[in-house]
Coordinates of N, CA and C in Angstrom, one line a residue:
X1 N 0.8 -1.2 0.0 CA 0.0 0.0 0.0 C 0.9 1.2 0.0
X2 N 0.7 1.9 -1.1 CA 2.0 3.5 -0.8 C 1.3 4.2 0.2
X3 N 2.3 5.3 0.4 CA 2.2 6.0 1.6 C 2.9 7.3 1.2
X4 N 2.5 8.6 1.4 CA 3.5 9.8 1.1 C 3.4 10.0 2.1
X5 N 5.1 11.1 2.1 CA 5.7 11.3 2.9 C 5.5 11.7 4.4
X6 N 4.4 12.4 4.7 CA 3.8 12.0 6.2 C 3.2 11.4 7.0
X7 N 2.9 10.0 6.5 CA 2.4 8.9 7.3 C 2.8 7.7 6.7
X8 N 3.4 6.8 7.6 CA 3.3 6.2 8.0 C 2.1 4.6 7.8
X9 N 2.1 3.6 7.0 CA 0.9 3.2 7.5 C 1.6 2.4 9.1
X10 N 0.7 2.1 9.7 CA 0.9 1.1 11.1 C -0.1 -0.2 11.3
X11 N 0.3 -1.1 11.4 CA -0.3 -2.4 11.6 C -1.3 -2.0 12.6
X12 N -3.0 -2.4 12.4 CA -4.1 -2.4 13.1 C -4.0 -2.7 14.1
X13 N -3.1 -4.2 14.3 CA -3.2 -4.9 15.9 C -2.4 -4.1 16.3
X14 N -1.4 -3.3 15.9 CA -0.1 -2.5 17.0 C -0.9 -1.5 17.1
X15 N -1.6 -1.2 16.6 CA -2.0 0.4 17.0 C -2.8 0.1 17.4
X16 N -4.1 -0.8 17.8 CA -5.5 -1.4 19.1 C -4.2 -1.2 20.0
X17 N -3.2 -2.5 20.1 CA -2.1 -2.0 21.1 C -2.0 -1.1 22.1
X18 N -1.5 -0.2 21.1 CA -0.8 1.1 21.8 C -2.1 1.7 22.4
X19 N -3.2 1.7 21.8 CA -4.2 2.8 22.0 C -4.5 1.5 23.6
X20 N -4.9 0.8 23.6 CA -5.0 -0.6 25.0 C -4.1 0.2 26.1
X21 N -2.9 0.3 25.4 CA -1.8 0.6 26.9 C -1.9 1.8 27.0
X22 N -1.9 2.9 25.9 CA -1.4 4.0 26.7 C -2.3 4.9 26.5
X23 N -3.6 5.0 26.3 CA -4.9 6.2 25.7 C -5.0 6.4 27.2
X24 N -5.4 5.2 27.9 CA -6.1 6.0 29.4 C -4.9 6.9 30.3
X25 N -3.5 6.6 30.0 CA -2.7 7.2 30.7 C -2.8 8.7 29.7
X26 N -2.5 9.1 28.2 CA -2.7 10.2 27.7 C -4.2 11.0 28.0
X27 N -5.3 10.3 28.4 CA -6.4 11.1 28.9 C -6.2 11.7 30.3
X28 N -5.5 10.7 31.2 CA -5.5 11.2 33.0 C -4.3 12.7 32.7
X29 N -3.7 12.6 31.6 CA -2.5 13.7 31.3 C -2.8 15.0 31.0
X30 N -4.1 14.6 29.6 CA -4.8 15.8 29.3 C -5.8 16.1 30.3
X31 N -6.1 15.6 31.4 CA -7.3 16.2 32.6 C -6.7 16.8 33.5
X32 N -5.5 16.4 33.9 CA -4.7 16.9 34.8 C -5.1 18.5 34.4
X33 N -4.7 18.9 33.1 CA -4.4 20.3 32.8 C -5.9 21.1 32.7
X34 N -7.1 20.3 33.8 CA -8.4 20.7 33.7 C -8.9 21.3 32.5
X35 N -8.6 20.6 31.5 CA -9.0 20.6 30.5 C -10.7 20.3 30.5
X36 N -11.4 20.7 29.5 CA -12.7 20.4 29.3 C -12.6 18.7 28.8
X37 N -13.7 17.9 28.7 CA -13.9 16.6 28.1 C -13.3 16.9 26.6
X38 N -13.8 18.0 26.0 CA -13.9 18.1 24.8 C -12.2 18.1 24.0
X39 N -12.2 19.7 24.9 CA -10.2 20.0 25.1 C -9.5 18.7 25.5
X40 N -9.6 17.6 26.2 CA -8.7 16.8 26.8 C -9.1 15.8 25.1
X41 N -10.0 15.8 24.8 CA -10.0 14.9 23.6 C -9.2 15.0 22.6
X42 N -9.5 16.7 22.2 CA -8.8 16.9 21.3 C -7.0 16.6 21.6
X43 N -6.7 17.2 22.8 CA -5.3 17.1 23.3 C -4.5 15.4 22.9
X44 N -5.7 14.6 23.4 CA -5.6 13.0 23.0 C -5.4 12.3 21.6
X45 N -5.9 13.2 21.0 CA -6.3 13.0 19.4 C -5.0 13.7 18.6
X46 N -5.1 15.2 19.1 CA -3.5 15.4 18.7 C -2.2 14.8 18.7
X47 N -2.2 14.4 20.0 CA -0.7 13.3 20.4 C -1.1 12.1 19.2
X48 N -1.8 11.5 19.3 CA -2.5 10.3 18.5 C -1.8 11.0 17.0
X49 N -2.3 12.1 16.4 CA -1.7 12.5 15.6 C -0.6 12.8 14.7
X50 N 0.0 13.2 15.5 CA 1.4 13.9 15.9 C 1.9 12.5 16.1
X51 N 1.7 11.0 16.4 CA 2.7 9.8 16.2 C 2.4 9.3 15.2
X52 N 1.4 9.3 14.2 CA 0.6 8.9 12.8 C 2.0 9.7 11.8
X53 N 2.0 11.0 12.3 CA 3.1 12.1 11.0 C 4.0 11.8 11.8
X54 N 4.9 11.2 13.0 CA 6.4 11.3 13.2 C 6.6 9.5 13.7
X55 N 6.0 8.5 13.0 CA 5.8 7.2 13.6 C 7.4 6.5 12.8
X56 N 7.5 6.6 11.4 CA 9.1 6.6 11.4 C 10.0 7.3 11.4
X57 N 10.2 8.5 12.7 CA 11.0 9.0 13.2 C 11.4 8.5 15.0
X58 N 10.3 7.5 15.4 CA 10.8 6.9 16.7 C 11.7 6.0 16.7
X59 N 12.6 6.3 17.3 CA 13.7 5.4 17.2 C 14.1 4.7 18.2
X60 N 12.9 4.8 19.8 CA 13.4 3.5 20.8 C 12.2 2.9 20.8
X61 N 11.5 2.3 20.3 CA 9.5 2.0 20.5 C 9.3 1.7 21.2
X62 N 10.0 0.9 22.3 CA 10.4 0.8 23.9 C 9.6 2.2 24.3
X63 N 10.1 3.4 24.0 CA 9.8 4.6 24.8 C 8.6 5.1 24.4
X64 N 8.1 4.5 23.3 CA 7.0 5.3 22.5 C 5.7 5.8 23.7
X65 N 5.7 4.9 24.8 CA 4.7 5.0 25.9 C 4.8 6.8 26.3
X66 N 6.2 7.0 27.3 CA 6.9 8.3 27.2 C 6.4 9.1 26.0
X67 N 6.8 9.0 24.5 CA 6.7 10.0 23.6 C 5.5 10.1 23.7
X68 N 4.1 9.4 24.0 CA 3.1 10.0 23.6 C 2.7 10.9 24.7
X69 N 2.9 10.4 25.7 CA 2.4 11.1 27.0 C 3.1 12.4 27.3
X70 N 4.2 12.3 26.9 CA 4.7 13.8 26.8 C 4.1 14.3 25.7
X71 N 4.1 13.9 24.4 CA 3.3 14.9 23.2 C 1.8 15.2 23.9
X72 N 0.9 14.7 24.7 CA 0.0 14.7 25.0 C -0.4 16.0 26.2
X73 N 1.1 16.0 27.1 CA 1.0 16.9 27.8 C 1.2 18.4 27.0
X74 N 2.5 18.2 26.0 CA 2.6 19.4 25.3 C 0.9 19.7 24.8
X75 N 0.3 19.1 24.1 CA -1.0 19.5 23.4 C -1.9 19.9 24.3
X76 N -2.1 18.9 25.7 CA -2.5 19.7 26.6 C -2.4 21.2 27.3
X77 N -1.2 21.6 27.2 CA -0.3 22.5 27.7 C -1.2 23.8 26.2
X78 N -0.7 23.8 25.5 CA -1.4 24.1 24.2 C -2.6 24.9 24.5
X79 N -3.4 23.5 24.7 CA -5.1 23.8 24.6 C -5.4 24.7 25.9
X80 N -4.8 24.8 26.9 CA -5.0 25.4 28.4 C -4.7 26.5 28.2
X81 N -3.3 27.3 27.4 CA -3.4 28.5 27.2 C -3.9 29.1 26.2
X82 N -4.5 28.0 25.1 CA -5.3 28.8 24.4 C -6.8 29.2 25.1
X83 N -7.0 28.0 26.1 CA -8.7 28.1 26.2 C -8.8 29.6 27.5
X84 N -7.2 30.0 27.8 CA -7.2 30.8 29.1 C -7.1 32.7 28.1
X85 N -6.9 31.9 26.8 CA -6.1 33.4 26.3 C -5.3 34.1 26.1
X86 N -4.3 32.7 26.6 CA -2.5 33.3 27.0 C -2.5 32.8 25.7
X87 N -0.7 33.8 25.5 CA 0.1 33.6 25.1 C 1.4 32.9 25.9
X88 N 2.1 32.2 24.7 CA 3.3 31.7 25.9 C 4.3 32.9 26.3
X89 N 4.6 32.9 27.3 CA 5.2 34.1 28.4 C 6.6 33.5 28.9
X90 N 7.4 34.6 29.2 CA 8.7 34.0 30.1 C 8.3 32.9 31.1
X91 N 9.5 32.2 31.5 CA 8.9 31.0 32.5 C 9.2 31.9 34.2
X92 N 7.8 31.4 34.7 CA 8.2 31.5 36.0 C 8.9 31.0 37.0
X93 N 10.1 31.8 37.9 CA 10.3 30.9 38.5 C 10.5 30.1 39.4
X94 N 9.2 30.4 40.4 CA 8.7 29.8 41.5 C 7.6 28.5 41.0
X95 N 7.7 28.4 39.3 CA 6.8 27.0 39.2 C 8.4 25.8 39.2
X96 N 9.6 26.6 38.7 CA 10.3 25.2 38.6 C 10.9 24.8 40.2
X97 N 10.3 24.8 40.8 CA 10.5 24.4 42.2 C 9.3 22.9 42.6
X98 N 8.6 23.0 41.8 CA 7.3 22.1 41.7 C 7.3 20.8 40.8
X99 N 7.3 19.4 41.4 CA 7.1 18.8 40.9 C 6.1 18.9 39.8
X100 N 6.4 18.1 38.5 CA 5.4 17.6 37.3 C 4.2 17.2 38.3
X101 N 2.8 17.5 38.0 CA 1.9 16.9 38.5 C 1.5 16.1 37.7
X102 N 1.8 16.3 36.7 CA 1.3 14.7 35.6 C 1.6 13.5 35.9
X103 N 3.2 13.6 36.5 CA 4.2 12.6 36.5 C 3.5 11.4 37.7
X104 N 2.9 12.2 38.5 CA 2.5 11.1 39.5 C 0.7 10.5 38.9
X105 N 0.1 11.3 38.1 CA -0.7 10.7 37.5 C -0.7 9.2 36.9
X106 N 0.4 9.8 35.5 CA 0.9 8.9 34.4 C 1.4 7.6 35.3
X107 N 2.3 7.8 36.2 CA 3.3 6.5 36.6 C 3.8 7.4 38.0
X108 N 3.0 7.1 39.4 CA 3.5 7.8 40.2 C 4.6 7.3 40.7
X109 N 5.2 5.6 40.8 CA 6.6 5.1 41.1 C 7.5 5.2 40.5
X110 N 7.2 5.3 38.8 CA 8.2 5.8 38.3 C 8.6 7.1 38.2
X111 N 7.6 8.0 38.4 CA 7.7 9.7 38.4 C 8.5 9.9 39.6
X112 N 8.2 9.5 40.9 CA 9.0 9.4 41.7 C 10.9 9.5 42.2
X113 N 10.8 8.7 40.9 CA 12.0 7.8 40.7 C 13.0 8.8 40.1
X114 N 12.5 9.2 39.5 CA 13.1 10.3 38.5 C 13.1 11.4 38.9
X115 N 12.3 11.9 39.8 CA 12.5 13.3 40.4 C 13.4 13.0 41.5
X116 N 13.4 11.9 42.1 CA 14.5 11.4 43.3 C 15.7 11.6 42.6
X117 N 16.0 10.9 41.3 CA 17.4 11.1 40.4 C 18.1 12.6 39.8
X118 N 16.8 12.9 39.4 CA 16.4 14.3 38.9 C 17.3 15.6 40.5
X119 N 17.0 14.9 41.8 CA 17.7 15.9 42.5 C 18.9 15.4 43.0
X120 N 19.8 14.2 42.2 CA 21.1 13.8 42.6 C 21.6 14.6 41.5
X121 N 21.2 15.5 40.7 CA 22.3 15.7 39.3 C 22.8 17.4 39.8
X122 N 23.8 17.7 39.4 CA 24.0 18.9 40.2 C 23.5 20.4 39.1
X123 N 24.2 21.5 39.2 CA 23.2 22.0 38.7 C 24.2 22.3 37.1
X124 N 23.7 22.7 36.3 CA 22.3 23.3 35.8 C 21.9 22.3 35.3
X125 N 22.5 21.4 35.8 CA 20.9 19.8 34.6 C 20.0 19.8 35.4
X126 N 20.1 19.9 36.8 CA 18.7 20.0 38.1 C 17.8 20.5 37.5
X127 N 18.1 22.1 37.2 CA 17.5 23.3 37.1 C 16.6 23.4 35.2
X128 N 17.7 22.7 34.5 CA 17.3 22.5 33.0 C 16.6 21.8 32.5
X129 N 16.3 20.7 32.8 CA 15.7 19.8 33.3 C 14.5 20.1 33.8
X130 N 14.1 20.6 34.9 CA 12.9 20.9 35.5 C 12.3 21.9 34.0
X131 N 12.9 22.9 33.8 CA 12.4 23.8 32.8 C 11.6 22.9 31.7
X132 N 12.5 22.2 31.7 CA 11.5 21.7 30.1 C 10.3 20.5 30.9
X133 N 10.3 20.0 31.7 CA 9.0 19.3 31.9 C 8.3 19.9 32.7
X134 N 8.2 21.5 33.0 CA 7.5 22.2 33.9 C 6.9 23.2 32.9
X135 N 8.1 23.7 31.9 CA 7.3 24.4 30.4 C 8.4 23.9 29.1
X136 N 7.0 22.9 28.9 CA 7.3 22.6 27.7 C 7.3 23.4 26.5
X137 N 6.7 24.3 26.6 CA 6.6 25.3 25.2 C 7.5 27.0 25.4
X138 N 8.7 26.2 26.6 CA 10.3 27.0 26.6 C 10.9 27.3 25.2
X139 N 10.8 28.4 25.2 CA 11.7 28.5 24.1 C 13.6 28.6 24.2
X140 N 14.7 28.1 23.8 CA 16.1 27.9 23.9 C 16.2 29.6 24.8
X141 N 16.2 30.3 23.9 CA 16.5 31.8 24.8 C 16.1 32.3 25.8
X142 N 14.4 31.6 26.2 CA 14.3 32.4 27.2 C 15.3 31.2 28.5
X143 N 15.2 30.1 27.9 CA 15.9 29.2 29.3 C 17.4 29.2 29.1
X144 N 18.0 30.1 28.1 CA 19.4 30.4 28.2 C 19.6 31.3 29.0
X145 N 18.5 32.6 29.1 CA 18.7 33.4 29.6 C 18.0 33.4 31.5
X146 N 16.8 32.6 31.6 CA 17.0 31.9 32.6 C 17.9 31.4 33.3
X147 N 18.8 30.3 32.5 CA 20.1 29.6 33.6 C 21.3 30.1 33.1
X148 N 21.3 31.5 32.7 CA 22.5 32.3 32.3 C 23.4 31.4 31.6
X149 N 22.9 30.5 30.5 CA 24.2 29.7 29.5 C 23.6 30.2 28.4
X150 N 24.7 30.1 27.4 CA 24.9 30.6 25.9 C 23.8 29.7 25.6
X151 N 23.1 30.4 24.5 CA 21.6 29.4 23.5 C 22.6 28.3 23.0
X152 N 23.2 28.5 22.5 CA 24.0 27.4 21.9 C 24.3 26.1 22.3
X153 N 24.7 26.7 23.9 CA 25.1 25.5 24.8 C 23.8 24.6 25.3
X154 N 22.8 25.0 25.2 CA 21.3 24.9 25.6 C 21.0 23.1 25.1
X155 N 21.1 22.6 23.7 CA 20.7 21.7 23.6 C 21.7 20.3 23.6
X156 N 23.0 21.3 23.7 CA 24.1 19.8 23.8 C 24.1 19.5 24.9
X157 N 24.0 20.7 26.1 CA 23.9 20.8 27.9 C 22.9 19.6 28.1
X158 N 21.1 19.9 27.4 CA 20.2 19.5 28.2 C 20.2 17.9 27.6
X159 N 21.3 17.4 26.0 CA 21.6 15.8 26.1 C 22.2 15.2 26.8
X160 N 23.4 16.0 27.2 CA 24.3 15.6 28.3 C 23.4 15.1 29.7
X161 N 22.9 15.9 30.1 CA 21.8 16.2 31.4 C 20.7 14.8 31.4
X162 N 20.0 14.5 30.3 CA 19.1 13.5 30.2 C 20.0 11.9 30.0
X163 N 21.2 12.3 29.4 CA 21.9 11.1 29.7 C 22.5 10.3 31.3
X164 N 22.9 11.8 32.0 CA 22.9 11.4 33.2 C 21.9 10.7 33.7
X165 N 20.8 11.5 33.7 CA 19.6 11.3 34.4 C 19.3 9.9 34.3
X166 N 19.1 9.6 33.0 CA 18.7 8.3 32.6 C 19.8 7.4 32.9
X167 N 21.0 7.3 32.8 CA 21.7 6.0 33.6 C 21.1 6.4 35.1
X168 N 21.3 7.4 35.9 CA 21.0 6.9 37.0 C 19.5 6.1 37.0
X169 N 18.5 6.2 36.6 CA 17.3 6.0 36.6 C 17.5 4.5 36.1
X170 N 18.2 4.0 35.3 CA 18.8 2.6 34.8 C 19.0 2.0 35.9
X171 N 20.5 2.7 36.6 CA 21.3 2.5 37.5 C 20.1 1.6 38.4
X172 N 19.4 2.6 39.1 CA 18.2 2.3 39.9 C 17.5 1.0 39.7
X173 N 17.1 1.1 38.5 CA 16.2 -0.2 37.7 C 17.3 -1.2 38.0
X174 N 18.2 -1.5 37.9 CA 18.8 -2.9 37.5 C 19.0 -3.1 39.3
X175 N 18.5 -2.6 40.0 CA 19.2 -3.1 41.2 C 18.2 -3.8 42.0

C-alpha cells in the first residue's frame, strides 16, 4: 500500500495495542491540565496525531509510551493556554520548584524515581531539566537566559543532562 511522505501506515493490531496501553494514561494527562472533556480529547487525538506524522522518526518504540504522553501533555499545555487566552510568556520561577503533577498521574513510582534522580544531578541539569518538563513550550532563549548559559550550549547541555539522568534511573532499575 504506498504511503507519502507523512504517514506512516501502522499495523491495526499494533496500534489497538498502543491505543490498549497507553490512551487512558494520555487522557488522566490531558485532565490533569483541567481541560474540558472536549479540550482533553482533542489534546488525545493530537498526540494520536502527531505519532501517525512522526511514527518513522521513533527510534526507541520501547519509549513510544513516554513519547506520547509527553506529546499529550505538550497539546494539553497548548489547549489550556489557548482556552485561558494566554500567550506563551517568560517561564516563572517559582513554578520550577514544583514537581510535574502529571508525572505522578501517568506512573507515580516511576515519576518518583526520577525526580529522586532528577535531585542527585547537580546544577544546571537539576534546574534545565525541570524547565522543560514544567514548560514545555520554553523557548532555547528564554531558558538560556533563565540559567544564564549561551543558546548554543542549551541543547548539547540538556543531552548531556538527560543522559545522566537516565543512567541513574537505569542504574536504579537494574538493582
Amino acid at each position: 500500500m504506498p504511503t507519502d511522505n507523512s504517514f506512516t501506515i501502522i499495523d491495526q493490531t499494533a496500534w489497538e495495542d498502543l491505543v490498549a496501553r497507553f490512551d487512558g494514561r494520555m487522557w488522566a494527562v490531558a485532565r490533569a491540565f483541567g481541560l474540558s472533556a472536549a479540550d482533553a480529547a482533542d489534546a488525545v487525538q493530537g498526540a494520536w496525531l502527531r505519532l501517525v506524522e512522526n511514527a518513522d522518526a521513533i527510534r526507541d518504540p520501547e519509549r513510544i509510551g513516554a513519547w506520547l504522553v509527553t506529546t499529550t501533555r505538550h497539546e494539553a499545555a497548548r489547549l489550556s493556554r489557548k482556552a485561558r487566552g494566554e500567550v506563551a510568556s517568560d517561564l516563572d520561577v517559582a513554578d520550577t520548584a514544583l514537581p510535574d503533577p502529571t508525572a505522578a498521574v501517568v506512573d507515580a513510582d516511576f515519576g518518583r524515581q526520577v525526580w529522586r534522580r532528577l535531585d542527585l544531578l547537580g546544577e544546571p541539569c537539576r534546574s534545565l531539566i525541570r524547565l522543560y518538563v514544567l514548560h514545555p513550550e520554553a523557548r532555547y532563549a528564554q531558558i538560556a537566559v533563565r540559567l544564564d548559559l549561551p543558546v548554543g550550549s542549551i541543547g548539547p547541555t540538556r543531552a548531556r543532562c538527560m543522559a545522566r539522568l537516565r543512567a541513574l534511573v537505569e542504574e536504579e532499575e537494574a538493582r
